[in-house]
Short mmCIF file of C-alpha atoms in Angstrom, two decimals:
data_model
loop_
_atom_site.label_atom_id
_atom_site.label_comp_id
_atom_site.label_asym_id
_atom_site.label_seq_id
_atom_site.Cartn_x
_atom_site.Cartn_y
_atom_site.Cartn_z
CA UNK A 1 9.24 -4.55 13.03
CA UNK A 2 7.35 -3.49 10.51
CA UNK A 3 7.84 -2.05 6.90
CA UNK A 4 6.59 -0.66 3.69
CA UNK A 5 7.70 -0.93 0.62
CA UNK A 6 7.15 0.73 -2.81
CA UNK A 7 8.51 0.12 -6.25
CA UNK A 8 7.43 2.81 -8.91
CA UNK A 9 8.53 2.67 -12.13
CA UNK A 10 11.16 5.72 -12.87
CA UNK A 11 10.18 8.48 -14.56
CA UNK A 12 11.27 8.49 -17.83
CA UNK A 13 10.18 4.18 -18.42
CA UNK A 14 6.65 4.17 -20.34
CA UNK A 15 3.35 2.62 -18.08
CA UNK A 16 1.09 0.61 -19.90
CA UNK A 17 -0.57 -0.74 -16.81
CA UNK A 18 -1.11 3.16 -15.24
CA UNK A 19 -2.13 4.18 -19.07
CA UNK A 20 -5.04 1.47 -19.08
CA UNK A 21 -5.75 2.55 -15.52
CA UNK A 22 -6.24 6.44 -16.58
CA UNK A 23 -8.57 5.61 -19.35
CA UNK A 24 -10.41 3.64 -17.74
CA UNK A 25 -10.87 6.25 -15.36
CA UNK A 26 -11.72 8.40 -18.22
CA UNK A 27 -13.99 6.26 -19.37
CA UNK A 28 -15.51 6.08 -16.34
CA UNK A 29 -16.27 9.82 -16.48
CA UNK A 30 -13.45 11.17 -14.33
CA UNK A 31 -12.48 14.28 -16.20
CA UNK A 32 -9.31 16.40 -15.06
CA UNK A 33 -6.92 13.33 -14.58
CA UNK A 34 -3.53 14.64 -15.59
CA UNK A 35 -1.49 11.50 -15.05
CA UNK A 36 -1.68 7.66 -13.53
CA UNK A 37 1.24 5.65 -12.65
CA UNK A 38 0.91 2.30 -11.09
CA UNK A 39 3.54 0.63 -8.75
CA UNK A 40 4.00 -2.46 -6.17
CA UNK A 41 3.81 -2.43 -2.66
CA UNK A 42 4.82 -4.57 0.18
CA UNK A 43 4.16 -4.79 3.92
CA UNK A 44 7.35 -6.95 4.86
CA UNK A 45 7.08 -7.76 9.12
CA UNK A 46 10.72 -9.12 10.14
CA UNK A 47 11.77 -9.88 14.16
CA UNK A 48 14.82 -8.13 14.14
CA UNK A 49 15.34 -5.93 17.31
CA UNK A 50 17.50 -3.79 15.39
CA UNK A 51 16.39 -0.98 13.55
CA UNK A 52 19.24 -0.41 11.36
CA UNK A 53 19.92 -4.46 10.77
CA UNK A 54 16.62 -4.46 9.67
CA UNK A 55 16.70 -1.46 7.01
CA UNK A 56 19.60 -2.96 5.60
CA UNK A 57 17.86 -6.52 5.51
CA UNK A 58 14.80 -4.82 3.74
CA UNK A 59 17.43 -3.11 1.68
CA UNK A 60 19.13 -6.32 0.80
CA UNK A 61 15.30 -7.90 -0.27
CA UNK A 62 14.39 -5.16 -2.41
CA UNK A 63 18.04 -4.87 -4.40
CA UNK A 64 17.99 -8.79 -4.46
CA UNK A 65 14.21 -9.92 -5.49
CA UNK A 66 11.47 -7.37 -5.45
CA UNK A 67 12.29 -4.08 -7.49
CA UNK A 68 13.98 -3.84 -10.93
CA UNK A 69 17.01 -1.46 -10.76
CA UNK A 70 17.44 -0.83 -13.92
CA UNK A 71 13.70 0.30 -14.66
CA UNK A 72 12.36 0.58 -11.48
CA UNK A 73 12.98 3.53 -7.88
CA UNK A 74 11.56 1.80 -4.14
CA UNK A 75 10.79 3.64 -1.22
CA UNK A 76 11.26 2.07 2.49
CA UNK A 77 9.39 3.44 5.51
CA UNK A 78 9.14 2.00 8.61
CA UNK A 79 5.63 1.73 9.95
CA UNK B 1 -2.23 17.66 -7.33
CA UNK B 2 -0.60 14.10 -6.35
CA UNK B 3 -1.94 11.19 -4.31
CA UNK B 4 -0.58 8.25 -3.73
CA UNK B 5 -3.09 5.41 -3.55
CA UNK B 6 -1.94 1.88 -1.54
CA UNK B 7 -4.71 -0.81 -2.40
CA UNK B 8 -3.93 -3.99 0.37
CA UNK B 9 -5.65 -7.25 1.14
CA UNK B 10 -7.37 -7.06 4.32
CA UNK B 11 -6.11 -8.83 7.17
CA UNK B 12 -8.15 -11.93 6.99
CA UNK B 13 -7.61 -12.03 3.10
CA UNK B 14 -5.44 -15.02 2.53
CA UNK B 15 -2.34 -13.46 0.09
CA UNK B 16 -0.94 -15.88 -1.87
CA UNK B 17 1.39 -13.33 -3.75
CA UNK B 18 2.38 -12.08 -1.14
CA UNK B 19 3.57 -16.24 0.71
CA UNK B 20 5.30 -16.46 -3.08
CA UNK B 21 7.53 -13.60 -1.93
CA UNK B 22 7.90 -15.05 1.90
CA UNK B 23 9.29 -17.74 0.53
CA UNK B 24 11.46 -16.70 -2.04
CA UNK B 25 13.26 -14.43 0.20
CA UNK B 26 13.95 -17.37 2.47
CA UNK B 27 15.36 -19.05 -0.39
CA UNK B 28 17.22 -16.25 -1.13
CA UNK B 29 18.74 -17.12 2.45
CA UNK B 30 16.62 -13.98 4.61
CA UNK B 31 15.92 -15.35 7.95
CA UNK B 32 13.63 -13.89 10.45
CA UNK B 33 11.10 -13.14 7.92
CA UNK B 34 7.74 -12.83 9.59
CA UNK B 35 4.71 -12.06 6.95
CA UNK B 36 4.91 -10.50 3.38
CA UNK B 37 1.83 -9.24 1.95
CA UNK B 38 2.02 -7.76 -1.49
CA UNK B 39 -0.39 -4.75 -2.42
CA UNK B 40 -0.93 -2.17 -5.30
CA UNK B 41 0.57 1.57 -5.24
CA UNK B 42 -0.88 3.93 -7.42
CA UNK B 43 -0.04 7.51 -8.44
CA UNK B 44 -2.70 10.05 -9.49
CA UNK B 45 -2.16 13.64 -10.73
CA UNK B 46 -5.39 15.76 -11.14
CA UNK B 47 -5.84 19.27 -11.89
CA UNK B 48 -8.49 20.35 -9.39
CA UNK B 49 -7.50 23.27 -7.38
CA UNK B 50 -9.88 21.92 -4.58
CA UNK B 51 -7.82 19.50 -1.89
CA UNK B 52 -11.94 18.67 -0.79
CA UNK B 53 -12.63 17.79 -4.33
CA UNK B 54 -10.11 16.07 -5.53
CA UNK B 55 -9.79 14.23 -2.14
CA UNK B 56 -13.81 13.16 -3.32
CA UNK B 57 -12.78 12.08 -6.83
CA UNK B 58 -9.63 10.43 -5.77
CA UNK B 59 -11.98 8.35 -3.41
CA UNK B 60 -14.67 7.94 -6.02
CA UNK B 61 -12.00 6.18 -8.15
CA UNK B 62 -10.95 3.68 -5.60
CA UNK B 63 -14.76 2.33 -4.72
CA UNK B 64 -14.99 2.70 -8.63
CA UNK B 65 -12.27 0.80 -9.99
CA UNK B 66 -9.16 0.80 -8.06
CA UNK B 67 -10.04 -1.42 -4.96
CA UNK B 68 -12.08 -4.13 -4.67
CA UNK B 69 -13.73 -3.21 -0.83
CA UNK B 70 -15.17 -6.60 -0.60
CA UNK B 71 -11.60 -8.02 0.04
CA UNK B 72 -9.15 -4.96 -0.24
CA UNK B 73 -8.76 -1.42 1.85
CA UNK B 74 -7.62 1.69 0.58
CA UNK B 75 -5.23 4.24 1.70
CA UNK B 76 -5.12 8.12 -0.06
CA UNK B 77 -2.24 10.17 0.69
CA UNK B 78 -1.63 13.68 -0.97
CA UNK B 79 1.89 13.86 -1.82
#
C-alpha cells in the first residue's frame, strides 16, 4: 500500500526557501508570479493489508519524525 | 491560480534521503516499512486568467529551475 505525503509550512510561518525560489523565477523572466511556497514530500510503500492500520501507521510517522507540528500542516493520500 | 508542483527521483534514481528516513522510522520501532523516497512539493500562485497559459508557464518553470529532468519527474496539479 502505497502513500503520499506532504508537509507545507502553515500559513502564517515566513518561507525563505519558496522566497529564493520566486525570485529566482523572477529573475528568470517569469512575470505574474503572485506567491511560491515550498514543502516536503514523501512516497512511503508499507505491506499492511489494512487500510485503516496503515493510515494510522503513516499518521503515527508523520506526528513522530517527518513534519514539524508546531510550524508545519501534512497531507496523506493514498495512491 | 494554484498548482501544486511534486518534483521526485525517478525510479532508478538511487534516494539516499529518502533510505535516511526508512531507517529512522524503523528505529523509531515502524515495522513493515517497504520503500521511502523523499521528494520536493511546491506551491505556485500566478495571476494569469488562462488555465492553458499558466499550465505553459507553470511547466516552463519546472524544465527551468524546479526539476532537474535528467534524474527527477515532475507532477503539476491545479489546486
Amino acid at each position: 500500500m502505497k502513500f503520499s505525503i506532504t508537509v507545507t509550512l502553515k500559513k502564517d510561518v515566513l518561507d525563505p526557501q519558496g522566497k529564493v525560489v520566486q525570485n529566482t523565477l523572477q529573475n528568470l523572466g517569469m512575470n505574474n508570479l503572485k506567491s511560491v511556497r515550498q514543502g516536503k514530500y514523501f512516497e512511503i510503500e508499507i505491506n499492511d493489508q489494512d487500510v485503516k492500520k496503515a493510515e494510522k501507521k503513516i499518521d503515527d510517522m508523520c506526528k513522530k519524525l517527518l513534519a514539524n507540528l508546531i510550524i508545519e500542516d501534512y497531507k496523506i493520500k493514498k495512491i
